[in-house]
Short mmCIF file of C-alpha atoms in Angstrom, two decimals:
data_model
loop_
_atom_site.label_atom_id
_atom_site.label_comp_id
_atom_site.label_asym_id
_atom_site.label_seq_id
_atom_site.Cartn_x
_atom_site.Cartn_y
_atom_site.Cartn_z
CA MET K 1 17.28 0.01 -29.74
CA ASN K 2 14.46 2.10 -31.14
CA LEU K 3 11.74 3.77 -29.06
CA ARG K 4 9.23 0.96 -29.57
CA GLN K 5 11.69 -1.65 -28.35
CA ILE K 6 12.45 0.44 -25.28
CA ALA K 7 8.74 0.84 -24.64
CA ASP K 8 8.11 -2.90 -25.02
CA LEU K 9 10.95 -3.73 -22.63
CA THR K 10 9.69 -1.21 -20.06
CA VAL K 11 6.08 -2.41 -20.20
CA ALA K 12 7.18 -6.05 -19.99
CA ARG K 13 8.53 -5.34 -16.51
CA LEU K 14 4.93 -5.13 -15.31
CA GLY K 15 5.11 -8.92 -15.39
CA MET K 16 7.77 -9.10 -12.69
CA PRO K 17 6.50 -10.79 -9.50
CA ILE K 18 7.78 -8.04 -7.17
CA PRO K 19 5.26 -5.36 -6.09
CA MET K 20 7.85 -2.56 -5.81
CA ALA K 21 9.18 -3.38 -9.29
CA LYS K 22 5.65 -3.22 -10.68
CA LEU K 23 4.97 0.06 -8.88
CA VAL K 24 8.13 1.75 -10.14
CA THR K 25 7.44 0.46 -13.68
CA MET K 26 3.92 1.88 -13.60
CA GLN K 27 5.26 5.29 -12.62
CA ALA K 28 7.82 5.17 -15.45
CA ILE K 29 5.15 4.21 -17.99
CA ALA K 30 2.86 7.00 -16.74
CA GLN K 31 5.62 9.56 -17.21
CA GLU K 32 6.19 8.42 -20.80
CA LEU K 33 2.47 8.39 -21.55
CA ALA K 34 2.33 12.03 -20.48
CA ARG K 35 5.16 13.08 -22.82
CA ARG K 36 4.29 14.25 -26.34
CA GLU K 37 7.37 12.57 -27.83
CA THR K 38 6.77 9.10 -26.33
CA GLY K 39 3.09 8.94 -25.34
CA LYS K 40 1.74 7.28 -28.49
CA VAL K 41 4.45 4.61 -28.67
CA PHE K 42 4.15 3.69 -24.98
CA ALA K 43 0.35 3.58 -25.27
CA GLU K 44 0.66 1.10 -28.14
CA SER K 45 3.11 -1.05 -26.17
CA LEU K 46 0.84 -1.00 -23.12
CA ALA K 47 -2.16 -1.92 -25.25
CA ASP K 48 -0.30 -4.87 -26.80
CA TRP K 49 0.75 -6.08 -23.34
CA ALA K 50 -2.83 -5.78 -22.04
CA SER K 51 -4.21 -7.71 -25.01
CA SER K 52 -1.86 -10.62 -24.30
CA ARG K 53 -2.91 -11.08 -20.63
CA GLU K 54 -4.79 -14.27 -19.87
CA LEU K 55 -6.38 -13.25 -16.57
CA GLU K 56 -8.63 -10.44 -15.39
CA SER K 57 -6.36 -9.60 -12.48
CA GLN K 58 -3.37 -9.16 -14.79
CA CYS K 59 -5.31 -6.74 -17.00
CA LEU K 60 -5.79 -4.41 -14.04
CA GLU K 61 -2.04 -3.80 -13.90
CA ALA K 62 -2.17 -2.37 -17.43
CA LEU K 63 -4.71 0.23 -16.24
CA CYS K 64 -2.72 1.48 -13.27
CA PRO K 65 -0.48 3.88 -15.29
CA LEU K 66 -3.66 5.58 -16.54
CA LEU K 67 -4.52 6.52 -12.95
CA VAL K 68 -1.21 8.37 -12.68
CA ALA K 69 -0.84 9.94 -16.10
CA LEU K 70 -4.34 11.45 -16.54
CA PRO K 71 -4.11 10.23 -20.14
CA LYS K 72 -5.50 11.55 -23.39
CA GLN K 73 -8.87 10.26 -24.54
CA GLU K 74 -7.35 8.32 -27.44
CA THR K 75 -4.93 6.57 -25.07
CA VAL K 76 -7.78 5.44 -22.83
CA ALA K 77 -9.77 4.25 -25.82
CA LEU K 78 -6.78 2.25 -27.09
CA ILE K 79 -6.17 0.54 -23.73
CA ARG K 80 -9.87 -0.11 -23.13
CA LYS K 81 -10.21 -1.81 -26.52
CA ALA K 82 -7.10 -3.89 -25.81
CA ILE K 83 -8.26 -5.29 -22.45
CA SER K 84 -8.58 -8.98 -23.20
CA ARG K 85 -10.34 -9.90 -19.96
CA PRO K 86 -12.74 -7.13 -18.87
CA SER K 87 -14.17 -7.23 -15.37
CA VAL K 88 -16.11 -5.13 -12.88
CA ALA K 89 -12.75 -3.90 -11.57
CA SER K 90 -11.36 -2.89 -14.98
CA ASP K 91 -14.61 -1.05 -15.71
CA ALA K 92 -14.34 0.78 -12.37
CA LEU K 93 -10.66 1.71 -12.82
CA LEU K 94 -11.34 3.09 -16.30
CA SER K 95 -14.16 5.17 -14.84
CA ILE K 96 -11.81 6.55 -12.17
CA ALA K 97 -9.13 7.33 -14.76
CA THR K 98 -11.52 9.18 -17.07
CA GLY K 99 -13.86 10.69 -14.50
CA SER K 100 -16.86 9.31 -16.36
CA PRO K 101 -18.70 5.99 -16.23
CA THR K 102 -17.84 3.26 -18.71
CA ILE K 103 -20.57 0.88 -19.73
CA ILE K 104 -20.07 -2.79 -20.56
CA ALA K 105 -23.05 -3.87 -22.64
CA SER K 106 -23.04 -7.42 -21.34
CA TRP K 107 -21.19 -9.43 -18.70
CA THR K 108 -21.97 -12.73 -20.42
CA GLY K 109 -18.43 -13.39 -21.59
CA CYS K 110 -16.90 -12.32 -18.27
CA HIS K 111 -17.81 -15.47 -16.31
CA SER K 112 -18.24 -19.21 -16.82
CA GLY K 113 -21.96 -19.53 -16.20
CA PRO K 114 -23.57 -21.08 -13.11
CA ALA K 115 -21.85 -23.69 -11.00
CA SER K 116 -23.51 -27.05 -10.80
CA ARG K 117 -25.10 -27.91 -7.48
CA HIS K 118 -23.50 -31.33 -7.69
CA ASP K 119 -19.89 -30.14 -8.13
CA ASP K 120 -17.55 -31.01 -5.28
CA LEU K 121 -15.58 -27.76 -4.87
CA HIS K 122 -14.13 -28.51 -1.44
CA GLU K 123 -10.51 -28.68 -2.66
CA GLU K 124 -10.76 -25.41 -4.59
CA LEU K 125 -12.45 -23.53 -1.75
CA THR K 126 -9.90 -24.82 0.74
CA GLU K 127 -7.11 -23.42 -1.44
CA LEU K 128 -8.87 -20.09 -1.86
CA CYS K 129 -9.75 -19.58 1.80
CA GLU K 130 -6.63 -20.80 3.59
CA GLY K 131 -4.78 -17.52 2.94
CA THR K 132 -1.68 -19.01 1.33
CA PHE K 133 -1.65 -17.03 -1.92
CA ILE K 134 -4.60 -14.69 -1.49
CA SER K 135 -5.81 -12.80 1.57
CA PRO K 136 -8.62 -14.39 3.62
CA ILE K 137 -10.54 -11.13 3.21
CA TYR K 138 -11.81 -12.32 -0.20
CA GLY K 139 -13.43 -15.40 1.26
CA ASN K 140 -14.72 -13.41 4.23
CA ARG K 141 -16.43 -10.96 1.87
CA PHE K 142 -18.18 -13.73 -0.03
CA GLU K 143 -19.18 -15.43 3.22
CA ARG K 144 -20.91 -12.24 4.35
CA LEU K 145 -22.60 -11.75 0.98
CA GLN K 146 -23.75 -15.37 1.00
CA ALA K 147 -25.19 -15.07 4.51
CA ARG K 148 -27.01 -11.85 3.60
CA THR K 149 -28.41 -12.90 0.22
CA ASP K 150 -28.64 -16.71 0.51
CA LEU K 151 -26.85 -16.93 -2.84
CA PRO K 152 -23.91 -19.36 -3.35
CA PHE K 153 -21.09 -16.84 -3.81
CA LEU K 154 -18.45 -19.18 -2.42
CA SER K 155 -19.43 -22.11 -4.63
CA GLN K 156 -19.43 -19.87 -7.69
CA TRP K 157 -15.96 -18.59 -6.75
CA GLY K 158 -14.66 -22.14 -6.40
CA PHE K 159 -16.25 -23.06 -9.73
CA GLU K 160 -14.68 -20.08 -11.53
CA TYR K 161 -11.33 -20.97 -9.99
CA ARG K 162 -11.63 -24.57 -11.19
CA GLN K 163 -12.52 -23.37 -14.70
CA LEU K 164 -9.48 -21.12 -14.86
CA LEU K 165 -7.23 -23.90 -13.62
CA SER K 166 -8.56 -26.28 -16.25
CA ARG K 167 -8.03 -23.67 -18.96
CA PHE K 168 -4.60 -22.38 -17.98
CA GLY K 169 -3.22 -25.05 -15.65
CA ARG K 170 -1.01 -24.57 -12.63
CA LYS K 171 1.86 -22.84 -14.37
CA GLY K 172 4.75 -22.09 -12.07
CA ASP K 173 6.25 -18.70 -11.30
CA GLY K 174 9.83 -19.70 -11.98
CA TYR K 175 12.44 -19.68 -9.25
CA ILE K 176 11.25 -16.83 -7.02
CA ARG K 177 14.07 -17.58 -4.55
CA TYR K 178 16.31 -15.97 -7.17
CA PHE K 179 15.24 -12.61 -5.73
CA CYS K 180 16.00 -13.53 -2.11
CA GLY K 181 19.13 -12.12 -0.50
CA SER K 182 19.67 -15.22 1.66
CA ASP K 183 17.85 -18.24 3.02
CA ARG K 184 17.25 -16.26 6.22
CA GLU K 185 15.22 -13.60 4.40
CA THR K 186 11.78 -15.18 4.53
CA GLY K 187 9.68 -12.01 4.64
CA GLY K 188 8.48 -10.16 1.60
CA TYR K 189 5.65 -10.32 -0.88
CA PHE K 190 5.56 -11.77 -4.39
CA VAL K 191 2.69 -11.55 -6.87
CA ALA K 192 2.34 -15.18 -7.87
CA ARG K 193 0.26 -16.50 -10.75
CA GLN K 194 -1.85 -18.48 -8.29
CA GLY K 195 -2.89 -15.19 -6.71
CA HIS K 196 -3.86 -13.80 -10.11
CA LEU K 197 -5.97 -16.91 -10.74
CA ALA K 198 -7.77 -16.52 -7.40
CA ARG K 199 -8.41 -12.78 -7.85
CA SER K 200 -9.59 -13.35 -11.41
CA ALA K 201 -12.03 -16.02 -10.22
CA PHE K 202 -13.23 -13.51 -7.60
CA LEU K 203 -13.89 -10.91 -10.31
CA ARG K 204 -15.59 -13.43 -12.57
CA THR K 205 -17.89 -14.36 -9.68
CA LEU K 206 -18.88 -10.71 -9.30
CA ALA K 207 -19.58 -10.47 -13.04
CA PHE K 208 -21.79 -13.56 -12.74
CA ALA K 209 -23.61 -12.05 -9.75
CA VAL K 210 -24.38 -8.87 -11.71
CA ASP K 211 -25.44 -10.86 -14.78
CA HIS K 212 -27.51 -13.62 -13.12
CA TRP K 213 -28.36 -12.52 -9.58
CA ASP K 214 -29.09 -8.83 -10.29
CA MET K 215 -26.36 -7.68 -7.94
CA PRO K 216 -26.26 -3.86 -8.11
CA ILE K 217 -23.23 -2.75 -10.07
CA SER K 218 -22.32 -0.31 -7.28
CA ALA K 219 -22.19 -3.20 -4.78
CA ALA K 220 -20.12 -5.27 -7.19
CA ILE K 221 -17.64 -2.40 -7.66
CA SER K 222 -17.33 -2.03 -3.90
CA CYS K 223 -16.38 -5.71 -3.66
CA ALA K 224 -14.11 -5.53 -6.70
CA GLU K 225 -11.95 -2.90 -4.99
CA LEU K 226 -10.40 -5.77 -3.03
CA ALA K 227 -8.79 -6.97 -6.25
CA TYR K 228 -7.25 -3.63 -7.26
CA PRO K 229 -3.43 -3.85 -7.44
CA ALA K 230 -3.45 -0.76 -5.21
CA GLU K 231 -5.94 1.74 -3.92
CA ALA K 232 -6.39 4.09 -6.87
CA ILE K 233 -5.31 7.33 -5.18
CA PHE K 234 -2.21 5.67 -3.73
CA LEU K 235 -0.78 5.29 -7.24
CA ARG K 236 -0.42 9.06 -7.38
CA PHE K 237 1.93 8.99 -4.37
CA PRO K 238 4.92 6.91 -5.56
CA PRO K 239 8.11 6.33 -3.57
CA GLN K 240 10.42 9.32 -3.96
CA PRO K 241 14.19 9.71 -3.91
CA ALA K 242 15.56 9.65 -0.38
CA PRO K 243 15.64 13.13 1.21
CA THR K 244 19.04 14.79 1.30
CA TRP K 245 19.08 14.40 5.08
CA ALA K 246 18.33 10.64 5.04
CA SER K 247 22.01 9.67 5.15
CA LYS K 248 22.41 11.67 8.37
CA VAL K 249 19.89 9.51 10.21
CA GLN K 250 20.10 6.19 8.37
CA SER K 251 23.82 5.58 7.93
CA ARG K 252 24.85 5.20 11.55
CA ALA K 253 27.17 2.58 12.97
CA ALA K 254 26.00 0.24 15.72
CA ALA K 255 28.45 1.88 18.13
CA GLU K 256 26.62 5.20 17.65
CA ALA K 257 23.26 3.73 18.65
CA GLN K 258 23.99 2.38 22.12
CA ASP K 259 22.17 4.96 24.25
CA ALA K 260 18.55 4.85 23.07
CA SER K 261 17.44 8.16 24.63
CA THR K 262 20.37 10.05 23.15
CA VAL K 263 19.86 8.45 19.74
CA ALA K 264 16.13 9.27 19.75
CA LYS K 265 16.69 12.90 20.70
CA THR K 266 19.44 13.26 18.08
CA LEU K 267 17.31 11.75 15.31
CA ILE K 268 14.27 13.89 16.06
CA ASP K 269 16.30 17.08 16.37
CA THR K 270 18.27 16.32 13.18
CA ILE K 271 15.13 15.83 11.11
CA GLU K 272 13.50 18.99 12.45
CA VAL K 273 16.60 21.07 11.72
CA GLU K 274 16.91 19.64 8.22
CA VAL K 275 13.27 20.22 7.24
CA SER K 276 12.88 23.44 9.25
CA GLY K 277 9.67 22.07 10.68
CA ARG K 278 8.10 19.78 13.25
CA LEU K 279 8.31 16.00 12.99
CA ILE K 280 4.85 14.40 13.14
CA HIS K 281 5.70 10.77 12.40
CA CYS K 282 8.65 8.79 11.08
CA SER K 283 9.73 5.19 10.70
CA PHE K 284 13.07 4.04 9.28
CA THR K 285 16.18 1.94 9.77
CA VAL K 286 19.04 3.62 11.62
CA VAL K 287 21.66 0.83 11.61
CA ASP K 288 21.86 -1.92 9.01
CA GLU K 289 24.85 -4.18 9.66
CA PRO K 290 25.30 -7.95 9.32
CA LYS K 291 25.00 -8.49 13.09
CA VAL K 292 23.01 -5.44 14.19
CA ARG K 293 19.89 -3.76 12.91
CA VAL K 294 18.27 -0.77 14.62
CA ASP K 295 14.89 0.73 13.67
CA PHE K 296 13.35 3.98 14.88
CA GLU K 297 9.74 5.20 14.99
CA ALA K 298 8.30 8.34 16.56
CA PHE K 299 4.85 9.96 16.89
CA ALA K 300 3.96 13.53 17.78
CA VAL K 301 1.41 13.77 20.61
CA SER K 302 0.01 16.52 22.82
CA GLN K 303 -1.46 17.01 26.31
CA VAL K 304 0.72 14.30 27.81
CA SER K 305 -0.05 13.30 31.40
CA GLU K 306 2.64 12.64 34.00
CA ASN K 307 1.85 8.92 34.17
CA LEU K 308 1.97 8.33 30.41
CA ASP K 309 2.60 4.72 29.40
CA VAL K 310 4.55 5.00 26.13
CA ASP K 311 4.01 1.34 25.23
CA GLU K 312 0.25 1.86 25.45
CA VAL K 313 0.54 4.92 23.21
CA PHE K 314 2.21 2.79 20.55
CA GLU K 315 -0.48 0.14 20.93
CA PHE K 316 -3.13 2.84 20.52
CA HIS K 317 -1.63 4.06 17.23
CA GLN K 318 -1.21 0.53 15.89
CA GLY K 319 -4.83 -0.16 16.79
CA LEU K 320 -5.93 2.61 14.43
CA LEU K 321 -4.77 0.60 11.40
CA GLY K 322 -7.75 -0.64 9.43
CA GLU K 323 -10.14 1.36 11.63
CA PHE K 324 -9.42 5.01 10.83
CA SER K 325 -7.96 6.74 7.78
CA PRO K 326 -8.30 10.04 5.90
CA ASP K 327 -11.17 10.45 3.48
CA ARG K 328 -10.45 10.16 -0.24
CA ASP K 329 -11.40 12.86 -2.75
CA ALA K 330 -11.25 10.68 -5.86
CA LEU K 331 -7.68 10.89 -7.23
CA ARG K 332 -7.17 14.45 -6.01
CA ALA K 333 -6.29 14.24 -2.33
CA PHE K 334 -6.41 12.50 1.04
CA VAL K 335 -8.60 14.62 3.32
CA SER K 336 -7.94 14.42 7.06
CA PRO K 337 -10.97 14.61 9.35
CA GLU K 338 -11.06 16.69 12.51
CA TRP K 339 -10.84 14.63 15.68
CA SER K 340 -12.28 15.60 19.02
CA PHE K 341 -9.86 13.61 21.21
CA GLN K 342 -8.78 15.39 24.37
CA GLY K 343 -5.99 14.30 26.66
CA ASP K 344 -7.80 12.70 29.60
CA MET K 345 -7.16 10.24 32.38
CA ASP K 346 -8.01 7.29 30.14
CA LEU K 347 -5.72 8.09 27.21
CA GLY K 348 -3.11 10.17 28.99
CA PHE K 349 -2.42 12.11 25.79
CA ALA K 350 -4.14 13.69 22.77
CA PRO K 351 -3.41 11.82 19.50
CA LEU K 352 -2.57 13.94 16.47
CA VAL K 353 -2.32 11.41 13.62
CA LEU K 354 -4.15 8.63 11.87
CA PRO K 355 -2.91 5.93 9.43
CA LEU K 356 -2.72 6.84 5.76
CA LEU K 357 -3.55 3.29 4.67
CA GLY K 358 -7.25 2.59 4.26
CA HIS K 359 -9.51 -0.43 4.48
CA HIS K 360 -8.53 -1.78 1.07
CA ILE K 361 -4.82 -2.39 0.55
CA GLY K 362 -3.57 -3.79 -2.74
CA TYR K 363 -0.49 -5.91 -3.22
CA LEU K 364 1.43 -2.90 -4.60
CA GLN K 365 1.16 -1.41 -1.10
CA ALA K 366 2.65 -4.50 0.53
CA ASP K 367 5.86 -2.79 1.68
CA LEU K 368 3.91 -0.06 3.47
CA LEU K 369 2.01 -2.68 5.45
CA GLY K 370 5.25 -3.41 7.27
CA ARG K 371 6.03 0.26 7.89
CA ALA K 372 2.71 2.07 8.01
CA PRO K 373 2.73 5.85 7.44
CA TYR K 374 0.66 8.27 9.55
CA VAL K 375 -0.58 11.77 8.73
CA PRO K 376 -1.91 14.59 10.93
CA VAL K 377 -5.59 15.17 11.53
CA SER K 378 -7.34 18.46 10.91
CA SER K 379 -8.06 20.71 13.87
CA PRO K 380 -9.81 24.04 14.57
CA GLY K 381 -6.48 25.80 14.07
CA LEU K 382 -5.47 23.72 11.02
CA PRO K 383 -8.73 23.13 9.14
CA ASN K 384 -9.39 21.20 5.94
CA LEU K 385 -5.99 19.49 5.95
CA GLU K 386 -5.31 17.62 2.71
CA LEU K 387 -2.44 15.57 1.31
CA VAL K 388 -2.09 16.23 -2.42
CA PRO K 389 0.38 14.97 -5.06
CA THR K 390 2.54 17.84 -6.35
CA ASP K 391 5.40 17.44 -8.84
CA GLY K 392 6.54 14.06 -7.55
CA CYS K 393 6.03 15.09 -3.91
CA ALA K 394 3.24 14.75 -1.37
CA THR K 395 2.26 18.09 0.16
CA PHE K 396 -0.04 18.94 3.04
CA ARG K 397 -2.36 21.88 2.44
CA SER K 398 -4.73 23.67 4.79
CA ASP K 399 -7.21 26.07 3.18
CA GLY K 400 -4.96 26.23 0.13
CA ARG K 401 -1.69 26.89 2.02
CA ASN K 402 1.26 24.46 1.87
CA VAL K 403 1.90 23.43 5.47
CA GLY K 404 4.05 20.27 5.33
CA SER K 405 4.96 17.12 3.47
CA TRP K 406 4.92 13.34 3.55
CA VAL K 407 7.70 11.36 1.92
CA TRP K 408 8.43 7.66 1.62
CA TRP K 409 11.49 6.16 0.00
CA CYS K 410 13.55 3.00 -0.45
CA TRP K 411 16.74 2.57 1.57
CA HIS K 412 19.12 -0.29 0.77
CA TRP K 413 16.01 -1.81 -0.77
CA ARG K 414 15.70 -5.50 -1.52
CA PRO K 415 12.60 -7.58 -2.29
CA THR K 416 12.89 -9.79 0.80
CA HIS K 417 13.78 -9.25 4.42
CA VAL K 418 13.96 -11.12 7.69
CA ARG K 419 10.35 -11.92 8.56
CA GLU K 420 10.47 -10.29 12.00
CA GLN K 421 11.90 -7.04 10.60
CA PRO K 422 10.21 -4.29 8.57
CA PRO K 423 10.86 -3.95 4.82
CA SER K 424 13.67 -1.71 3.58
CA ILE K 425 11.63 1.45 3.08
CA ALA K 426 11.27 4.60 5.18
CA CYS K 427 8.61 7.27 5.69
CA CYS K 428 8.45 10.68 7.32
CA THR K 429 5.65 13.20 7.95
CA THR K 430 6.41 16.82 8.87
CA LEU K 431 4.57 20.11 9.27
CA THR K 432 5.90 23.64 9.30
CA TYR K 433 6.45 25.06 12.78
CA GLU K 434 3.55 27.46 12.29
CA ALA K 435 1.21 24.68 11.16
CA SER K 436 2.23 22.40 14.04
CA ARG K 437 1.41 25.15 16.54
CA ALA K 438 -1.93 25.74 14.85
CA LEU K 439 -2.65 22.00 14.98
CA VAL K 440 -2.58 21.97 18.79
CA ASN K 441 -3.68 25.52 19.69
CA HIS K 442 -6.95 24.16 21.10
CA LEU K 443 -4.94 21.69 23.21
CA GLY K 444 -2.60 24.20 24.81
CA GLY K 445 -0.14 24.48 21.92
CA LYS K 446 2.51 21.92 22.96
CA ILE K 447 3.81 18.94 20.99
CA GLY K 448 6.18 16.23 22.17
CA HIS K 449 7.29 12.89 20.76
CA ILE K 450 6.93 9.33 21.92
CA TRP K 451 9.56 7.10 20.35
CA ARG K 452 10.57 3.46 20.08
CA ILE K 453 13.92 1.96 19.13
CA THR K 454 13.91 -1.70 18.11
CA ARG K 455 17.24 -3.49 18.07
CA TRP K 456 18.01 -6.87 16.52
CA THR K 457 21.36 -8.51 17.21
CA ARG K 458 23.01 -11.86 16.47
CA ASP K 459 26.35 -13.47 17.21
CA ASN K 460 27.31 -14.24 13.62
CA ASP K 461 26.19 -13.51 10.08
CA TYR K 462 23.95 -16.56 9.98
CA GLY K 463 22.74 -16.66 13.57
CA LYS K 464 19.25 -16.18 14.94
CA TRP K 465 18.22 -12.59 15.61
CA ALA K 466 17.40 -11.49 19.17
CA GLU K 467 15.01 -8.54 19.50
CA SER K 468 14.78 -5.82 22.16
CA LYS K 469 12.70 -2.64 22.32
CA THR K 470 13.20 0.63 24.15
CA THR K 471 10.56 3.35 24.33
CA GLY K 472 10.61 6.88 25.66
CA TRP K 473 9.19 10.39 25.70
CA HIS K 474 10.93 13.44 24.21
CA PRO K 475 9.28 16.70 25.35
CA ARG K 476 9.69 19.90 23.40
#
């Protein structure tokens, strides 16, 4: 095979229906775009793939490698020219990739014109809003816009969806069950064509709103972010190879995980010895056997009261999802805010972390939804804490000093999993000992860990899983 054939084969994998496969392919393409020897050939292959896409949502996937590679101007120009279905979202992603605004002269060809008042769109809107192949958040956003502006956003969305269906039909996605490990593995996320149709209709509705209803382009871009394959900055933090110490905590036999307190202490201590630092958060599978699965999660906390309810602490951290997250500095870094929480009688502890995932989560981030990562907040002793991409890693910096890392990786990965169990990825957040002490200096300088071990067991290889949870507190 010559280089162009290799490039075409690599780029074609963007069409796979599995988010992790798409994400890994995007990273591989970005690496080749950045290389002098292969950049031009891979850019041409990517441009040809983009030009052959039928839907606006599909075109966005061709732009994702540009957010990773920081491409040359000629590469951006080539891909921009090749985009067969431009949209508000593609315009916005190109602007993010280049750091400068891109201007589309007219949105006329990016929508189907106004919907007729007499069209019965009940069937289409029911499909779009029931949450089967696209998140209900799209319909909720248009409902709010419609209530605020008295403009028929929902009807226009249904009309655009009908137009796309009439043009391209309800083509199937092949036999997606091919990727399933067994009939019992009913969890997982696939990027189906129906979802692309719905997201594309969403983007075409926004283009119509800008063109006919004078919707501000900034407001349209804010809405279009929902259709991004992933939050832009997230693409610069790909899954990494498993840490060298992962096998010490993830390859245990069920017989070694009987005593939850002992297991939790051993796992926390092992990680801290291996990284020569303080564990801040982790979530991973400890035992993965046909009849037993054991998962472990731990959070660092401070100022713990004597009557601490560990289950409530876990509920508190889970409640932060979708509500709090670090700020974003374009594609450069996640920036953690400083929190003023104090351990009091109501909380019983001082929280030290917040979720990394933000308000908008694309389908490429689907696996992390099931195993959400957390990162430390800034504090008076650890100011201006940032998470930045560095040479394939994710590094915490405070006032320019490297003070820790965040890593996420695949472990015995497969595209599907038992619905009640997390996906087969893992994540871990650590700080140096010095940084961890600085983080809590204003709180008395002590960090401990609350932990939870979740165990699933069954009597045979095809039986129903029974779940049990054990929580505890590990002081330092």
